[in-house]
Short mmCIF file of C-alpha atoms in Angstrom, two decimals:
data_model
loop_
_atom_site.label_atom_id
_atom_site.label_comp_id
_atom_site.label_asym_id
_atom_site.label_seq_id
_atom_site.Cartn_x
_atom_site.Cartn_y
_atom_site.Cartn_z
CA MET S 1 154.98 53.28 139.31
CA LYS S 2 156.09 57.30 138.56
CA ARG S 3 153.50 57.26 136.11
CA VAL S 4 150.85 56.37 138.72
CA PHE S 5 151.62 58.38 141.39
CA VAL S 6 151.84 61.20 138.99
CA ILE S 7 147.93 60.38 137.82
CA TYR S 8 147.47 60.23 141.74
CA LEU S 9 149.03 63.82 142.55
CA MET S 10 146.55 65.02 139.53
CA LEU S 11 143.68 63.79 140.91
CA CYS S 12 144.36 65.32 144.11
CA LEU S 13 145.17 68.24 143.30
CA PHE S 14 142.35 68.82 141.28
CA ASN S 15 139.67 67.17 145.13
CA SER S 16 141.86 70.03 146.78
CA SER S 17 140.51 72.63 143.90
CA LEU S 18 136.93 71.58 144.65
CA LEU S 19 137.30 71.91 147.98
CA ASN S 20 138.84 74.93 148.24
CA ALA S 21 136.02 76.71 145.47
CA ALA S 22 132.82 74.97 143.70
CA VAL S 23 131.75 78.42 142.68
CA THR S 24 130.87 79.93 139.16
CA HIS S 25 131.03 82.51 137.02
CA ALA S 26 129.51 86.10 137.25
CA TRP S 27 126.84 87.04 134.86
CA ASN S 28 128.43 88.66 131.48
CA THR S 29 127.36 91.19 129.12
CA HIS S 30 127.74 89.36 126.36
CA TYR S 31 128.52 85.37 125.68
CA GLN S 32 131.66 86.85 123.55
CA ASN S 33 133.40 88.32 126.75
CA ILE S 34 133.67 84.52 128.41
CA GLY S 35 136.11 82.06 126.68
CA VAL S 36 135.05 78.09 126.53
CA ARG S 37 137.50 75.25 125.32
CA PHE S 38 136.42 71.38 125.01
CA ASN S 39 138.37 68.60 124.45
CA PRO S 40 138.85 66.38 121.53
CA ASP S 41 135.80 63.82 122.93
CA LYS S 42 133.72 66.82 123.86
CA SER S 43 133.38 65.11 127.19
CA GLN S 44 134.55 68.19 129.17
CA PHE S 45 134.65 71.30 128.83
CA VAL S 46 136.96 75.06 130.28
CA VAL S 47 135.35 77.91 131.18
CA PHE S 48 136.98 81.15 131.20
CA SER S 49 135.46 84.77 132.25
CA HIS S 50 137.39 88.00 134.48
CA ASP S 51 136.32 86.36 137.84
CA ARG S 52 136.85 82.94 137.06
CA ILE S 53 137.99 79.59 135.79
CA THR S 54 136.07 76.37 135.83
CA LYS S 55 136.01 72.83 134.17
CA TRP S 56 132.82 71.04 133.49
CA ASP S 57 131.82 67.30 132.44
CA MET S 58 129.73 68.04 129.57
CA GLU S 59 127.80 64.78 130.10
CA THR S 60 127.00 64.92 133.86
CA GLY S 61 126.62 68.86 134.13
CA LYS S 62 129.14 68.45 136.95
CA LEU S 63 131.53 70.69 138.22
CA LEU S 64 134.65 69.18 138.33
CA ALA S 65 137.25 72.22 139.36
CA SER S 66 137.48 75.70 140.26
CA PHE S 67 139.73 78.80 140.37
CA ASP S 68 139.71 82.14 141.18
CA THR S 69 141.08 84.60 138.14
CA TYR S 70 143.01 87.03 141.17
CA MET S 71 146.28 88.01 139.72
CA SER S 72 148.25 88.70 143.48
CA ASP S 73 151.08 89.90 141.87
CA PHE S 74 149.49 93.30 141.00
CA LYS S 75 146.87 92.60 143.60
CA ARG S 76 144.13 92.51 141.26
CA TYR S 77 141.58 90.36 139.28
CA PRO S 78 142.05 90.75 135.38
CA HIS S 79 139.62 93.46 133.67
CA ARG S 80 136.40 92.47 132.74
CA ASN S 81 137.10 92.79 129.17
CA SER S 82 140.04 90.37 129.18
CA LYS S 83 139.71 87.25 126.87
CA LEU S 84 140.47 83.86 126.55
CA ILE S 85 143.15 83.22 123.53
CA ASP S 86 142.78 79.13 124.38
CA VAL S 87 143.39 76.27 126.61
CA ASP S 88 145.54 73.13 125.81
CA ASP S 89 143.80 69.79 124.58
CA TYR S 90 143.93 68.02 127.79
CA LEU S 91 142.51 71.35 129.35
CA LEU S 92 145.44 71.25 131.85
CA GLU S 93 146.36 75.12 130.82
CA LEU S 94 145.08 78.50 129.08
CA VAL S 95 146.15 82.09 128.26
CA PHE S 96 144.29 84.72 127.91
CA SER S 97 144.59 88.26 127.64
CA ASP S 98 144.23 90.89 129.52
CA GLY S 99 142.35 94.78 128.83
CA ASP S 100 146.04 96.07 129.03
CA GLY S 101 147.33 93.59 125.69
CA SER S 102 149.36 92.03 128.58
CA ILE S 103 149.11 87.51 128.36
CA HIS S 104 148.83 85.11 131.39
CA ARG S 105 149.21 81.37 131.80
CA PHE S 106 147.28 79.57 134.00
CA SER S 107 147.76 75.89 134.85
CA LEU S 108 144.68 73.98 135.68
CA LEU S 109 146.91 71.30 137.19
CA GLN S 110 149.10 73.75 139.99
CA GLY S 111 145.77 75.57 140.50
CA GLN S 112 147.86 78.87 139.94
CA TYR S 113 149.37 81.26 137.28
CA ILE S 114 152.67 79.62 135.58
CA ASN S 115 155.55 81.50 133.89
CA PHE S 116 156.13 80.79 129.89
CA PRO S 117 158.47 78.42 129.05
CA LYS S 118 161.80 80.51 127.91
CA PHE S 119 161.26 80.34 123.77
CA ASN S 120 164.34 79.73 121.88
CA HIS S 121 162.50 82.46 119.48
CA GLY S 122 161.39 84.77 121.87
CA LEU S 123 157.77 85.12 122.32
CA ARG S 124 155.77 88.46 120.26
CA ILE S 125 152.26 86.77 119.95
CA PHE S 126 150.71 83.86 121.58
CA HIS S 127 148.02 82.26 119.34
CA GLY S 128 146.92 78.96 120.80
CA TYR S 129 147.91 75.17 121.03
CA VAL S 130 147.61 72.29 118.35
CA ASP S 131 148.45 68.52 118.67
CA GLY S 132 148.03 68.56 122.38
CA ASN S 133 149.10 71.26 124.04
CA LYS S 134 151.70 72.60 122.04
CA MET S 135 152.39 76.40 121.68
CA VAL S 136 152.32 78.34 118.65
CA TYR S 137 153.47 81.78 118.83
CA THR S 138 155.09 84.61 117.00
CA THR S 139 158.72 85.19 117.70
CA THR S 140 160.25 88.64 118.94
CA GLY S 141 161.72 91.06 116.00
CA ASP S 142 161.55 89.15 112.98
CA TYR S 143 157.46 88.15 112.59
CA ASN S 144 158.53 84.19 111.75
CA VAL S 145 155.67 81.30 113.01
CA SER S 146 156.77 79.23 115.61
CA ILE S 147 155.48 75.79 117.25
CA TYR S 148 157.06 74.54 120.80
CA ASP S 149 156.53 71.23 122.30
CA GLN S 150 156.40 70.79 125.65
CA ASN S 151 157.12 67.87 126.37
CA THR S 152 160.20 68.06 124.29
CA SER S 153 161.10 71.99 124.94
CA LYS S 154 162.13 72.32 121.48
CA ASP S 155 160.34 74.92 119.37
CA LYS S 156 160.54 74.93 115.26
CA ILE S 157 159.85 77.51 113.17
CA VAL S 158 157.49 76.49 110.53
CA HIS S 159 157.22 79.92 108.60
CA GLU S 160 159.22 82.80 107.82
CA LYS S 161 158.65 86.55 107.92
CA TYR S 162 154.70 86.53 106.90
CA PHE S 163 152.70 89.43 106.13
CA GLY S 164 149.18 88.70 107.19
CA PHE S 165 147.77 86.93 110.22
CA ILE S 166 147.54 83.77 112.20
CA GLN S 167 144.62 81.14 113.40
CA VAL S 168 144.72 78.39 115.65
CA PRO S 169 140.92 76.63 114.93
CA VAL S 170 139.43 75.25 118.11
CA PHE S 171 140.19 71.75 117.36
CA HIS S 172 144.05 71.91 117.26
CA LYS S 173 145.47 69.76 114.50
CA VAL S 174 146.04 72.73 111.88
CA VAL S 175 147.50 76.75 112.17
CA ILE S 176 146.27 79.03 109.76
CA ILE S 177 148.74 81.34 108.34
CA LYS S 178 147.57 84.06 105.41
CA ASP S 179 150.30 85.64 104.28
CA LYS S 180 150.98 87.84 101.26
CA GLY S 181 147.47 87.48 100.38
CA GLU S 182 147.99 83.47 100.26
CA PHE S 183 146.39 81.38 103.09
CA LEU S 184 148.08 78.47 103.87
CA PHE S 185 148.22 75.93 106.71
CA VAL S 186 150.65 74.09 108.91
CA ASP S 187 150.16 70.55 110.12
CA GLY S 188 150.67 70.54 113.85
CA SER S 189 151.72 67.09 113.90
CA THR S 190 154.48 66.59 111.23
CA TYR S 191 154.89 70.82 110.34
CA LYS S 192 154.13 69.95 107.47
CA LYS S 193 152.58 73.52 105.29
CA LYS S 194 150.56 73.13 102.40
CA LYS S 195 148.73 75.65 100.24
CA LEU S 196 144.98 75.80 100.45
CA GLY S 197 144.00 77.00 97.29
CA VAL S 198 142.12 79.76 98.43
CA LYS S 199 141.77 82.97 96.43
CA ASN S 200 139.14 85.10 99.33
CA THR S 201 140.34 88.40 101.39
CA TYR S 202 139.47 86.57 105.20
CA SER S 203 139.24 83.81 106.39
CA TYR S 204 136.68 82.65 109.56
CA ILE S 205 136.93 80.14 112.21
CA HIS S 206 134.89 80.54 114.94
CA ASN S 207 131.68 78.38 114.98
CA MET S 208 133.10 76.48 111.87
CA PRO S 209 132.22 72.59 112.21
CA ASP S 210 135.27 70.48 113.04
CA ASP S 211 137.74 70.40 110.53
CA TRP S 212 136.73 72.96 108.44
CA MET S 213 137.65 76.94 107.96
CA GLU S 214 135.59 79.53 106.11
CA ALA S 215 137.20 82.23 103.62
CA TYR S 216 134.88 85.17 102.31
CA SER S 217 135.41 88.32 100.39
CA GLY S 218 133.00 91.58 101.12
CA GLY S 219 131.48 92.07 104.69
CA ARG S 220 130.73 89.17 107.03
CA ASP S 221 127.07 89.20 106.66
CA THR S 222 127.49 90.83 103.10
CA ARG S 223 129.79 88.28 101.95
CA GLU S 224 129.95 88.23 98.09
CA THR S 225 131.70 85.16 97.32
CA VAL S 226 132.66 82.52 100.43
CA GLN S 227 134.44 78.99 100.05
CA PHE S 228 134.33 76.07 102.96
CA VAL S 229 138.07 74.17 103.13
CA ASN S 230 138.14 71.13 104.89
CA LEU S 231 141.37 71.38 106.40
CA VAL S 232 141.66 67.26 106.83
CA THR S 233 140.07 65.94 103.43
CA GLY S 234 141.03 69.19 101.18
CA LYS S 235 137.02 69.08 100.35
CA LYS S 236 135.83 72.24 99.05
CA GLU S 237 133.07 74.23 98.67
CA ALA S 238 132.91 77.91 97.24
CA TYR S 239 129.45 79.65 96.25
CA LYS S 240 128.63 83.37 95.47
CA GLY S 241 126.06 86.26 95.23
CA GLU S 242 122.72 85.68 97.25
CA GLU S 243 123.72 81.83 98.45
CA ALA S 244 127.08 83.64 99.80
CA LYS S 245 125.16 85.12 102.00
CA LYS S 246 123.17 82.89 103.24
CA LEU S 247 125.45 80.31 104.40
CA TYR S 248 127.50 79.90 107.53
CA TYR S 249 127.97 76.18 106.85
CA PRO S 250 129.28 73.60 104.52
CA LYS S 251 126.22 72.10 103.14
CA SER S 252 128.13 68.83 103.27
CA VAL S 253 127.16 68.94 107.31
CA PRO S 254 124.48 68.98 108.84
CA GLN S 255 123.18 72.37 109.50
CA PRO S 256 122.79 73.43 112.50
CA LYS S 257 119.02 74.16 114.25
CA THR S 258 119.68 77.47 115.40
CA GLU S 259 119.10 80.91 114.14
CA PHE S 260 122.21 81.93 116.22
CA ILE S 261 125.24 80.52 114.53
CA ARG S 262 127.64 82.75 116.30
CA THR S 263 126.52 80.74 119.84
CA ILE S 264 128.45 77.71 119.02
CA VAL S 265 131.30 77.30 120.29
CA ARG S 266 131.85 73.86 118.96
CA SER S 267 130.06 71.27 116.55
CA ASP S 268 130.84 68.22 115.05
CA ASP S 269 128.71 65.90 112.74
CA LYS S 270 126.74 64.82 115.24
CA TYR S 271 126.33 67.68 117.86
CA TYR S 272 126.81 71.49 118.15
CA TYR S 273 127.54 73.16 121.58
CA GLN S 274 126.62 76.55 122.41
CA PHE S 275 125.88 79.54 124.85
CA TYR S 276 122.35 79.76 126.02
CA ASN S 277 121.01 82.06 128.56
CA SER S 278 118.55 81.63 130.96
CA GLY S 279 117.99 84.97 132.82
CA ASN S 280 118.90 89.13 132.89
CA TYR S 281 119.52 91.56 135.53
CA GLU S 282 119.24 95.45 133.88
CA ASP S 283 121.91 97.20 136.08
CA GLY S 284 121.09 101.01 135.02
CA LYS S 285 121.83 100.92 130.55
CA GLN S 286 123.53 97.78 130.72
CA THR S 287 122.12 94.55 130.91
CA TYR S 288 123.80 91.19 132.59
CA TYR S 289 122.96 87.69 131.34
CA LYS S 290 123.11 83.80 133.13
CA TYR S 291 124.97 82.10 130.51
CA GLY S 292 125.28 78.26 130.00
CA ILE S 293 126.23 76.15 127.68
CA ARG S 294 124.02 73.53 126.12
CA LYS S 295 124.53 70.08 123.75
CA VAL S 296 122.12 69.65 120.84
CA GLU S 297 121.11 67.07 118.19
CA GLN S 298 122.71 68.43 115.00
CA VAL S 299 119.53 66.98 112.83
CA THR S 300 116.75 67.00 115.36
CA GLY S 301 118.11 70.20 117.17
CA LYS S 302 117.29 68.04 119.94
CA ILE S 303 118.48 69.36 123.93
CA ILE S 304 120.75 66.53 125.07
CA ARG S 305 122.07 68.18 127.97
CA GLU S 306 121.96 72.09 129.28
CA VAL S 307 125.35 72.86 132.31
CA ASP S 308 124.00 76.16 133.61
CA ILE S 309 128.08 77.72 134.37
CA SER S 310 126.68 81.07 135.89
CA SER S 311 126.22 82.06 139.22
CA SER S 312 123.62 83.14 141.72
CA GLN S 313 122.30 86.04 141.47
CA ASP S 314 123.22 87.21 144.54
CA ASP S 315 127.23 85.77 144.28
CA PHE S 316 126.98 87.55 140.91
CA LEU S 317 126.04 90.96 142.25
CA ALA S 318 129.17 90.55 144.90
CA VAL S 319 131.57 90.44 142.12
CA LEU S 320 129.74 93.65 140.29
CA GLU S 321 129.79 95.24 143.23
CA ARG S 322 133.71 94.62 143.40
CA VAL S 323 134.30 95.50 139.46
CA LYS S 324 132.41 98.45 140.17
CA GLN S 325 134.76 99.30 143.34
CA ASN S 326 137.97 98.90 141.24
CA GLU S 327 136.78 100.66 138.35
CA GLN S 328 135.44 103.47 140.49
CA VAL S 329 139.13 104.07 141.52
CA ALA S 330 140.58 103.89 137.94
CA PHE S 331 137.67 106.28 136.63
CA LYS S 332 138.73 109.01 139.19
CA GLU S 333 142.27 108.90 138.80
CA PHE S 334 141.43 109.51 135.09
CA LYS S 335 138.51 112.39 135.50
CA ILE S 336 141.01 114.63 137.56
CA ASN S 337 143.46 114.49 133.76
CA PHE S 338 140.59 116.88 132.82
CA ASN S 339 140.61 120.68 133.66
CA GLN S 340 137.63 122.83 133.49
CA LEU S 341 137.00 124.18 129.43
CA PRO S 342 135.87 127.69 129.47
CA LEU S 343 132.50 127.60 127.56
CA PRO S 344 132.04 128.79 124.60
CA TYR S 345 135.27 127.11 123.77
CA SER S 346 137.21 126.71 120.37
CA PHE S 347 139.97 124.52 119.75
CA ASP S 348 142.94 126.54 118.62
CA TYR S 349 145.65 125.11 117.11
CA ASN S 350 148.45 127.27 117.89
CA SER S 351 147.49 127.94 121.78
CA ALA S 352 145.96 124.44 122.59
CA SER S 353 147.03 122.09 125.13
CA ALA S 354 146.41 118.62 126.68
CA ARG S 355 147.73 115.90 128.89
CA GLU S 356 148.73 112.50 128.02
CA ILE S 357 146.43 109.41 129.34
CA GLN S 358 147.84 106.07 127.42
CA THR S 359 149.25 104.73 130.69
CA ILE S 360 146.30 105.15 133.60
CA PRO S 361 144.30 102.11 133.79
CA PHE S 362 141.44 103.19 132.59
CA VAL S 363 142.59 103.86 129.30
CA LYS S 364 144.96 100.92 129.05
CA PHE S 365 142.18 98.30 130.22
CA GLY S 366 139.96 99.64 127.42
CA SER S 367 136.88 101.57 129.69
CA HIS S 368 137.96 104.41 127.93
CA PRO S 369 138.12 103.68 124.05
CA SER S 370 141.35 104.66 122.41
CA VAL S 371 141.31 104.94 118.69
CA GLY S 372 145.33 105.83 117.81
CA SER S 373 148.40 105.21 119.29
CA LYS S 374 148.11 107.76 122.04
CA GLU S 375 145.45 109.16 124.19
CA PHE S 376 145.10 112.96 125.05
CA ALA S 377 142.64 114.89 127.88
CA ILE S 378 142.09 118.38 126.27
CA GLY S 379 139.64 119.30 128.93
CA LYS S 380 136.29 118.65 131.34
CA ILE S 381 133.24 120.14 129.37
CA MET S 382 130.93 119.60 132.35
CA ASP S 383 130.48 117.44 135.93
CA CYS S 384 127.11 115.84 135.94
CA TYR S 385 125.21 115.56 139.90
CA ASP S 386 125.34 111.65 139.75
CA GLY S 387 129.14 111.72 139.24
CA GLY S 388 128.94 111.43 135.73
CA VAL S 389 131.26 113.46 134.07
CA ILE S 390 131.46 115.15 129.50
CA VAL S 391 134.94 114.87 128.15
CA LEU S 392 136.83 116.47 125.27
CA THR S 393 139.43 113.96 124.13
CA MET S 394 142.10 113.50 121.30
CA SER S 395 143.40 110.48 119.79
CA PHE S 396 147.00 111.36 118.34
CA THR S 397 148.37 108.54 115.41
CA GLN S 398 152.04 109.09 114.39
CA GLY S 399 152.53 108.09 110.39
CA ALA S 400 155.19 107.38 108.61
CA SER S 401 154.83 110.63 107.03
CA SER S 402 151.47 111.73 108.20
CA GLN S 403 149.71 112.97 111.13
CA THR S 404 146.07 112.14 112.65
CA SER S 405 144.33 114.23 115.78
CA HIS S 406 140.92 112.53 116.12
CA PHE S 407 138.88 114.69 118.21
CA TYR S 408 135.70 112.90 120.49
CA ILE S 409 133.13 114.26 123.13
CA ARG S 410 132.55 111.54 125.61
CA GLN S 411 130.41 111.03 127.92
CA TYR S 412 130.24 108.55 131.11
CA ASP S 413 128.05 107.72 133.59
CA LYS S 414 129.05 107.91 137.68
CA TYR S 415 130.60 103.78 137.35
CA GLY S 416 132.70 105.17 134.90
CA LEU S 417 130.48 103.38 131.79
CA LEU S 418 130.78 105.55 128.47
CA ILE S 419 127.02 106.06 127.55
CA ASP S 420 127.44 108.54 124.51
CA SER S 421 130.15 109.24 122.07
CA LYS S 422 130.23 112.27 119.17
CA ASP S 423 132.98 112.08 116.73
CA LEU S 424 134.37 115.93 116.01
CA GLY S 425 136.33 114.44 113.63
CA LYS S 426 140.10 114.27 112.72
CA THR S 427 142.89 116.46 111.47
CA ILE S 428 145.70 115.29 109.14
CA LYS S 429 149.08 116.82 108.93
CA GLN S 430 150.70 115.69 105.50
CA GLY S 431 154.61 116.78 105.30
CA GLY S 432 154.01 120.81 105.84
CA GLY S 433 150.77 120.95 104.79
CA PHE S 434 147.25 119.44 106.30
CA ASP S 435 144.73 117.08 103.87
CA GLN S 436 142.08 117.18 106.48
CA ILE S 437 141.38 119.70 109.32
CA THR S 438 139.16 119.52 111.70
CA ARG S 439 137.66 123.21 113.43
CA PHE S 440 135.06 123.00 115.99
CA THR S 441 132.83 124.99 118.83
CA ILE S 442 131.83 123.53 122.05
CA GLU S 443 128.88 125.86 123.82
CA PRO S 444 127.01 125.96 126.54
CA MET S 445 122.97 124.90 126.72
CA ASN S 446 121.22 124.05 129.78
CA ARG S 447 123.21 121.23 131.58
CA GLY S 448 124.23 120.33 127.93
CA TYR S 449 126.35 121.48 125.65
CA SER S 450 125.98 122.20 121.66
CA ALA S 451 128.68 121.64 119.10
CA VAL S 452 129.23 122.43 115.47
CA ALA S 453 132.37 120.18 114.36
CA ARG S 454 133.64 121.09 110.48
CA TRP S 455 135.76 119.11 108.09
CA GLU S 456 138.13 120.63 105.76
CA MET S 457 138.98 119.17 103.06
CA GLY S 458 140.49 120.84 100.14
CA LYS S 459 137.76 123.03 98.69
CA GLY S 460 135.40 121.12 100.26
CA VAL S 461 133.66 121.53 103.93
CA GLN S 462 131.30 119.03 105.69
CA GLN S 463 129.32 119.89 109.04
CA LYS S 464 128.00 118.02 111.95
CA ASN S 465 126.00 119.76 114.66
CA TYR S 466 125.51 117.94 118.40
CA ALA S 467 124.11 118.60 121.12
CA GLY S 468 123.75 116.23 124.67
CA GLY S 469 123.67 116.76 128.25
CA CYS S 470 123.90 115.10 131.70
CA ASN S 471 120.56 113.19 132.74
CA ASP S 472 120.06 115.09 136.24
#
């Protein structure tokens, strides 16, 4: 009787969520900004974007549940560069990372944000779900890999002190670990660990057919060698040279009938599931796309079903306006940190001053790119009539025995969108001297500027000349 009551309660909660919020996702600039996960038989899937979480039936195209992502504790929505980390196999909870690197757990059963369990070893990084809803995480302080079983409230360290990276494939059967140059995997059900016998440098699990992973050397699109490994059967395929560059799927499985392999979110022997877009909206220099998910037959390329996960254009524009208003507030706070520079301006290492801006929302959430551990505002080159601005910034990194300062000219439009960036070079201080030093001068030029940057490396000098300006 208790089990029947639990199932009944679940149905009531899902039905109430549909009555309260039956809306879909805002259009997006890129499909990679949208997270999608299927249940094991691929009959249902969950979609995450910064504005909304939805659950769908793949066979009927029906919207099963829809939730607003507003975070009441922080009085804001997630930033639009937030990313889905993973959804459990039951499609009952998910974890995403916000633009500032913080992670949040949402229950589709309760329709609200919930706390993480009290992990016995302390949560450092959350990696995903395995074997149903077991949680894979890196422990605090010691870089151990642990799996937490939500059904028993127990966790187990499955690998100690790794030096590499962790990956959890979307089919949730194993955890892939690269440690000290060696690939291993842990069975999510038994916790047994095995060596993969893979010698390549990098691994890739996205867009892979179920049970497979890819390991390669060289760049992702200029691969020198590639190995495909079936993590369940142990089957391996290895290729090199021109053949390696052309293959993105193992030969022993059907090849998807698409030129856009990276739009695939899940695939098996019979079907693949991928993003498609059915419209776009131009907003200045930014294009937004109306995305959906389609099911396609592997052998024939026949489209079995298309599910439109996106809102109407009017609803999207309402969300876009809200996002712009929020980001305008953050952008305004960003701009007031830059005092006007006297032009012409030459950077003087002995007298220059800067203001740290690493913690303000515009920088913390990634609207302003930061390439160092700290970001500094040096000064403003000019205001544009339309509300945009051109500024001089410095990214700073303190290493074990060195200091690196990297200088940029950044231009933003009136909405705070980065529209131009000029790399003025970096200065590297090592001990009592300099391994590299950059010197630059910025001159005014008819509602714009010109810049000359010189890199000094030992006895050699490199020079770059730049020009830019407002579009008003």
